[in-house]
């Protein structure tokens, strides 16, 4: 801590700005890492529990009620809502083919859910890719600032150079310390989101097939009741 305080007191406005930026990037990345770990863990648990419960229900309404109690992150409900979405009369939506309309509604709901699960990924990628360069810039500026101070004294020796340059190199280490957790978290979360996406796509596909089968059976019944 004494070394960091000495670096802060010896630095100028640029080096302090770089240090503050790295600190802000680190705090934001860790807050996001903790939050997304919690959200994605719950989402994966919800998928594993809620989907079997829904398909074991006697009808869609009962399944929707049972699923609502398990779908804590609201990643399955939007697709069920799309399945039950009423048509507005006199619109292009109402005049479109039933199969195409259902596909479109489920696709849009799936995209919204995936966007929800991917929240924060851009920030993690940005922090992971830019913080090493921010730290490197702080190092270069710190070395430049240290060399200016040494040249002003008129005497250059290894003991006078090693201290300021070593302190400046801490910026590079700080940049890597910020980047590595962000990059690792980005990769792990990307894998978790991909696993959720596969399960959600399967659920949406099954919902579509169920709805189309029901409509086909209803059409067959109607045809059977019509007088020949």
Tab-separated table of C-alpha atoms in Angstrom:
chain	number	residue	atom	x	y	z
A	1	UNK	CA	0.000	0.000	0.000
A	2	UNK	CA	2.884	2.373	0.738
A	3	UNK	CA	4.246	1.746	-2.735
A	4	UNK	CA	0.900	2.477	-4.351
A	5	UNK	CA	0.514	5.639	-2.273
A	6	UNK	CA	3.985	6.736	-3.319
A	7	UNK	CA	3.215	6.091	-6.979
A	8	UNK	CA	-0.030	8.069	-6.678
A	9	UNK	CA	1.673	11.015	-4.953
A	10	UNK	CA	4.576	11.018	-7.397
A	11	UNK	CA	2.390	10.744	-10.491
A	12	UNK	CA	0.985	13.569	-12.541
A	13	UNK	CA	-2.540	14.043	-13.863
A	14	UNK	CA	-2.129	11.589	-16.747
A	15	UNK	CA	-0.820	8.720	-14.634
A	16	UNK	CA	-3.494	9.307	-12.000
A	17	UNK	CA	-6.169	9.320	-14.703
A	18	UNK	CA	-4.859	6.004	-16.048
A	19	UNK	CA	-4.835	4.508	-12.559
A	20	UNK	CA	-8.379	5.723	-11.883
A	21	UNK	CA	-9.540	4.336	-15.247
A	22	UNK	CA	-8.035	0.920	-14.499
A	23	UNK	CA	-9.693	0.931	-11.101
A	24	UNK	CA	-13.064	1.795	-12.628
A	25	UNK	CA	-12.669	-0.935	-15.247
A	26	UNK	CA	-11.755	-3.477	-12.592
A	27	UNK	CA	-14.672	-2.589	-10.335
A	28	UNK	CA	-17.182	-2.632	-13.196
A	29	UNK	CA	-15.839	-5.960	-14.487
A	30	UNK	CA	-16.019	-7.637	-11.088
A	31	UNK	CA	-19.500	-6.325	-10.360
A	32	UNK	CA	-20.624	-7.665	-13.728
A	33	UNK	CA	-18.856	-10.989	-13.179
A	34	UNK	CA	-20.589	-11.545	-9.846
A	35	UNK	CA	-23.980	-10.472	-11.201
A	36	UNK	CA	-23.803	-12.573	-14.369
A	37	UNK	CA	-22.559	-15.595	-12.434
A	38	UNK	CA	-25.665	-15.371	-10.283
A	39	UNK	CA	-28.058	-14.755	-13.191
A	40	UNK	CA	-26.697	-17.438	-15.518
A	41	UNK	CA	-26.496	-20.006	-12.738
A	42	UNK	CA	-30.163	-19.398	-11.947
A	43	UNK	CA	-31.076	-19.481	-15.643
A	44	UNK	CA	-29.396	-22.852	-16.162
A	45	UNK	CA	-31.084	-24.266	-13.079
A	46	UNK	CA	-34.445	-22.915	-14.241
A	47	UNK	CA	-34.073	-24.531	-17.648
A	48	UNK	CA	-33.211	-27.896	-16.130
A	49	UNK	CA	-36.200	-27.833	-13.759
A	50	UNK	CA	-38.913	-25.874	-15.556
A	51	UNK	CA	-38.935	-27.523	-18.988
A	52	UNK	CA	-39.703	-31.053	-17.720
A	53	UNK	CA	-42.366	-29.629	-15.397
A	54	UNK	CA	-44.036	-27.838	-18.298
A	55	UNK	CA	-44.161	-30.902	-20.534
A	56	UNK	CA	-45.552	-33.019	-17.704
A	57	UNK	CA	-48.536	-30.650	-17.278
A	58	UNK	CA	-51.952	-31.746	-18.598
A	59	UNK	CA	-52.440	-28.606	-20.691
A	60	UNK	CA	-50.690	-25.391	-21.713
A	61	UNK	CA	-52.463	-23.197	-19.154
A	62	UNK	CA	-51.470	-25.446	-16.260
A	63	UNK	CA	-47.949	-25.763	-17.620
A	64	UNK	CA	-47.703	-21.976	-17.895
A	65	UNK	CA	-48.705	-21.602	-14.235
A	66	UNK	CA	-46.255	-24.244	-13.049
A	67	UNK	CA	-43.470	-22.879	-15.202
A	68	UNK	CA	-43.952	-19.339	-13.863
A	69	UNK	CA	-43.006	-20.504	-10.382
A	70	UNK	CA	-39.710	-21.975	-11.616
A	71	UNK	CA	-38.736	-19.491	-14.331
A	72	UNK	CA	-37.061	-16.967	-12.027
A	73	UNK	CA	-35.129	-15.178	-14.788
A	74	UNK	CA	-38.107	-15.080	-17.167
A	75	UNK	CA	-36.356	-16.830	-20.031
A	76	UNK	CA	-39.056	-19.385	-20.860
A	77	UNK	CA	-42.204	-17.343	-20.263
A	78	UNK	CA	-41.652	-15.006	-23.269
A	79	UNK	CA	-41.810	-17.955	-25.663
A	80	UNK	CA	-45.007	-19.244	-24.109
A	81	UNK	CA	-46.428	-15.735	-24.316
A	82	UNK	CA	-45.501	-15.673	-28.012
A	83	UNK	CA	-47.325	-18.968	-28.475
A	84	UNK	CA	-50.468	-17.496	-26.938
A	85	UNK	CA	-50.108	-14.020	-28.450
A	86	UNK	CA	-53.471	-12.893	-29.913
A	87	UNK	CA	-53.719	-11.627	-33.461
A	88	UNK	CA	-54.767	-8.043	-34.067
A	89	UNK	CA	-57.462	-8.039	-36.764
A	90	UNK	CA	-56.835	-6.081	-39.914
A	91	UNK	CA	-53.024	-6.286	-39.683
A	92	UNK	CA	-50.342	-7.997	-41.724
A	93	UNK	CA	-49.778	-10.231	-38.724
A	94	UNK	CA	-53.349	-11.502	-38.829
A	95	UNK	CA	-53.228	-12.045	-42.573
A	96	UNK	CA	-49.980	-14.021	-42.592
A	97	UNK	CA	-49.732	-17.788	-42.728
A	98	UNK	CA	-50.264	-19.375	-39.291
A	99	UNK	CA	-47.060	-21.393	-39.443
A	100	UNK	CA	-44.967	-18.421	-40.537
A	101	UNK	CA	-46.541	-16.204	-37.885
A	102	UNK	CA	-45.778	-18.704	-35.132
A	103	UNK	CA	-42.192	-19.084	-36.305
A	104	UNK	CA	-41.723	-15.317	-36.342
A	105	UNK	CA	-43.172	-14.808	-32.858
A	106	UNK	CA	-41.069	-17.578	-31.330
A	107	UNK	CA	-37.938	-16.347	-33.100
A	108	UNK	CA	-38.439	-12.790	-31.842
A	109	UNK	CA	-39.057	-14.021	-28.296
A	110	UNK	CA	-35.947	-16.199	-28.446
A	111	UNK	CA	-33.828	-13.286	-29.637
A	112	UNK	CA	-35.080	-11.104	-26.787
A	113	UNK	CA	-34.242	-13.761	-24.224
A	114	UNK	CA	-30.780	-14.318	-25.687
A	115	UNK	CA	-30.156	-10.567	-25.642
A	116	UNK	CA	-31.108	-10.604	-21.969
A	117	UNK	CA	-28.665	-13.447	-21.228
A	118	UNK	CA	-25.861	-11.774	-23.200
A	119	UNK	CA	-26.133	-8.494	-21.283
A	120	UNK	CA	-22.692	-7.331	-20.172
A	121	UNK	CA	-20.686	-9.484	-22.565
A	122	UNK	CA	-19.637	-6.439	-24.587
A	123	UNK	CA	-18.348	-4.699	-21.463
A	124	UNK	CA	-16.328	-7.733	-20.413
A	125	UNK	CA	-14.859	-8.051	-23.907
A	126	UNK	CA	-14.017	-4.343	-23.975
A	127	UNK	CA	-12.343	-4.404	-20.566
A	128	UNK	CA	-10.410	-7.556	-21.406
A	129	UNK	CA	-9.136	-6.201	-24.712
A	130	UNK	CA	-8.349	-2.605	-23.749
A	131	UNK	CA	-7.118	-2.661	-20.138
A	132	UNK	CA	-3.650	-4.105	-21.009
A	133	UNK	CA	-3.106	-1.234	-23.425
A	134	UNK	CA	-4.334	1.296	-20.874
A	135	UNK	CA	-1.842	-0.139	-18.397
A	136	UNK	CA	0.908	-0.099	-21.032
A	137	UNK	CA	0.180	3.534	-21.779
A	138	UNK	CA	0.474	4.278	-18.060
A	139	UNK	CA	3.817	2.472	-17.974
A	140	UNK	CA	5.193	4.362	-20.955
A	141	UNK	CA	4.030	7.665	-19.528
A	142	UNK	CA	5.406	6.795	-16.085
A	143	UNK	CA	8.820	5.899	-17.511
A	144	UNK	CA	8.861	9.103	-19.533
A	145	UNK	CA	7.896	11.100	-16.457
A	146	UNK	CA	10.561	9.324	-14.364
A	147	UNK	CA	13.298	9.909	-16.929
A	148	UNK	CA	12.439	13.589	-17.095
A	149	UNK	CA	12.787	13.809	-13.334
A	150	UNK	CA	16.086	11.942	-13.361
A	151	UNK	CA	17.523	14.102	-16.138
A	152	UNK	CA	16.549	17.206	-14.214
A	153	UNK	CA	18.759	16.137	-11.311
A	154	UNK	CA	21.793	15.907	-13.611
A	155	UNK	CA	22.931	12.490	-12.330
A	156	UNK	CA	21.903	9.121	-13.736
A	157	UNK	CA	22.660	5.867	-11.926
A	158	UNK	CA	21.015	2.473	-11.704
A	159	UNK	CA	19.644	3.114	-8.237
A	160	UNK	CA	17.995	6.322	-9.395
A	161	UNK	CA	16.513	4.697	-12.526
A	162	UNK	CA	15.377	1.351	-11.075
A	163	UNK	CA	12.934	2.772	-8.541
A	164	UNK	CA	10.888	5.098	-10.769
A	165	UNK	CA	10.929	2.711	-13.742
A	166	UNK	CA	9.912	-0.238	-11.564
A	167	UNK	CA	7.040	1.773	-10.145
A	168	UNK	CA	5.939	2.699	-13.663
A	169	UNK	CA	5.911	-0.974	-14.685
A	170	UNK	CA	3.267	-1.612	-12.052
A	171	UNK	CA	0.795	-0.028	-14.475
A	172	UNK	CA	1.372	-2.882	-16.923
A	173	UNK	CA	0.785	-5.440	-14.186
A	174	UNK	CA	-2.368	-3.590	-13.163
A	175	UNK	CA	-3.660	-3.667	-16.736
A	176	UNK	CA	-3.126	-7.422	-16.927
A	177	UNK	CA	-4.735	-7.928	-13.525
A	178	UNK	CA	-7.833	-6.161	-14.813
A	179	UNK	CA	-7.875	-7.948	-18.191
A	180	UNK	CA	-7.352	-11.580	-17.185
A	181	UNK	CA	-10.501	-12.018	-15.014
A	182	UNK	CA	-12.591	-10.189	-17.613
A	183	UNK	CA	-11.377	-12.410	-20.462
A	184	UNK	CA	-11.824	-15.619	-18.481
A	185	UNK	CA	-15.313	-14.587	-17.388
A	186	UNK	CA	-16.243	-13.638	-20.957
A	187	UNK	CA	-15.253	-17.090	-22.213
A	188	UNK	CA	-17.029	-18.940	-19.401
A	189	UNK	CA	-20.208	-16.875	-19.737
A	190	UNK	CA	-20.145	-17.327	-23.504
A	191	UNK	CA	-20.124	-21.096	-23.006
A	192	UNK	CA	-22.981	-20.908	-20.485
A	193	UNK	CA	-25.068	-18.690	-22.760
A	194	UNK	CA	-24.478	-21.066	-25.682
A	195	UNK	CA	-25.699	-23.977	-23.574
A	196	UNK	CA	-28.809	-21.998	-22.587
A	197	UNK	CA	-29.346	-21.014	-26.218
A	198	UNK	CA	-29.356	-24.646	-27.332
A	199	UNK	CA	-31.926	-25.546	-24.668
A	200	UNK	CA	-34.079	-22.519	-25.484
A	201	UNK	CA	-34.001	-23.259	-29.209
A	202	UNK	CA	-35.090	-26.819	-28.477
A	203	UNK	CA	-37.929	-25.570	-26.272
A	204	UNK	CA	-39.069	-23.091	-28.931
A	205	UNK	CA	-38.965	-25.790	-31.601
A	206	UNK	CA	-41.013	-28.160	-29.447
A	207	UNK	CA	-43.570	-25.430	-28.731
A	208	UNK	CA	-43.896	-24.738	-32.447
A	209	UNK	CA	-44.406	-28.401	-33.272
A	210	UNK	CA	-46.967	-28.774	-30.496
A	211	UNK	CA	-48.961	-25.762	-31.696
A	212	UNK	CA	-48.890	-26.909	-35.311
A	213	UNK	CA	-49.948	-30.435	-34.351
A	214	UNK	CA	-52.893	-29.064	-32.362
A	215	UNK	CA	-53.983	-26.925	-35.296
A	216	UNK	CA	-53.669	-29.864	-37.674
A	217	UNK	CA	-55.804	-32.055	-35.414
A	218	UNK	CA	-58.385	-29.279	-34.984
A	219	UNK	CA	-58.540	-28.868	-38.775
A	220	UNK	CA	-59.031	-32.606	-39.240
A	221	UNK	CA	-61.851	-32.609	-36.697
A	222	UNK	CA	-63.514	-29.690	-38.422
A	223	UNK	CA	-63.259	-31.482	-41.766
A	224	UNK	CA	-64.744	-34.603	-40.224
A	225	UNK	CA	-67.721	-32.724	-38.812
A	226	UNK	CA	-68.568	-31.024	-42.113
A	227	UNK	CA	-71.287	-32.722	-44.151
A	228	UNK	CA	-69.975	-34.397	-47.277
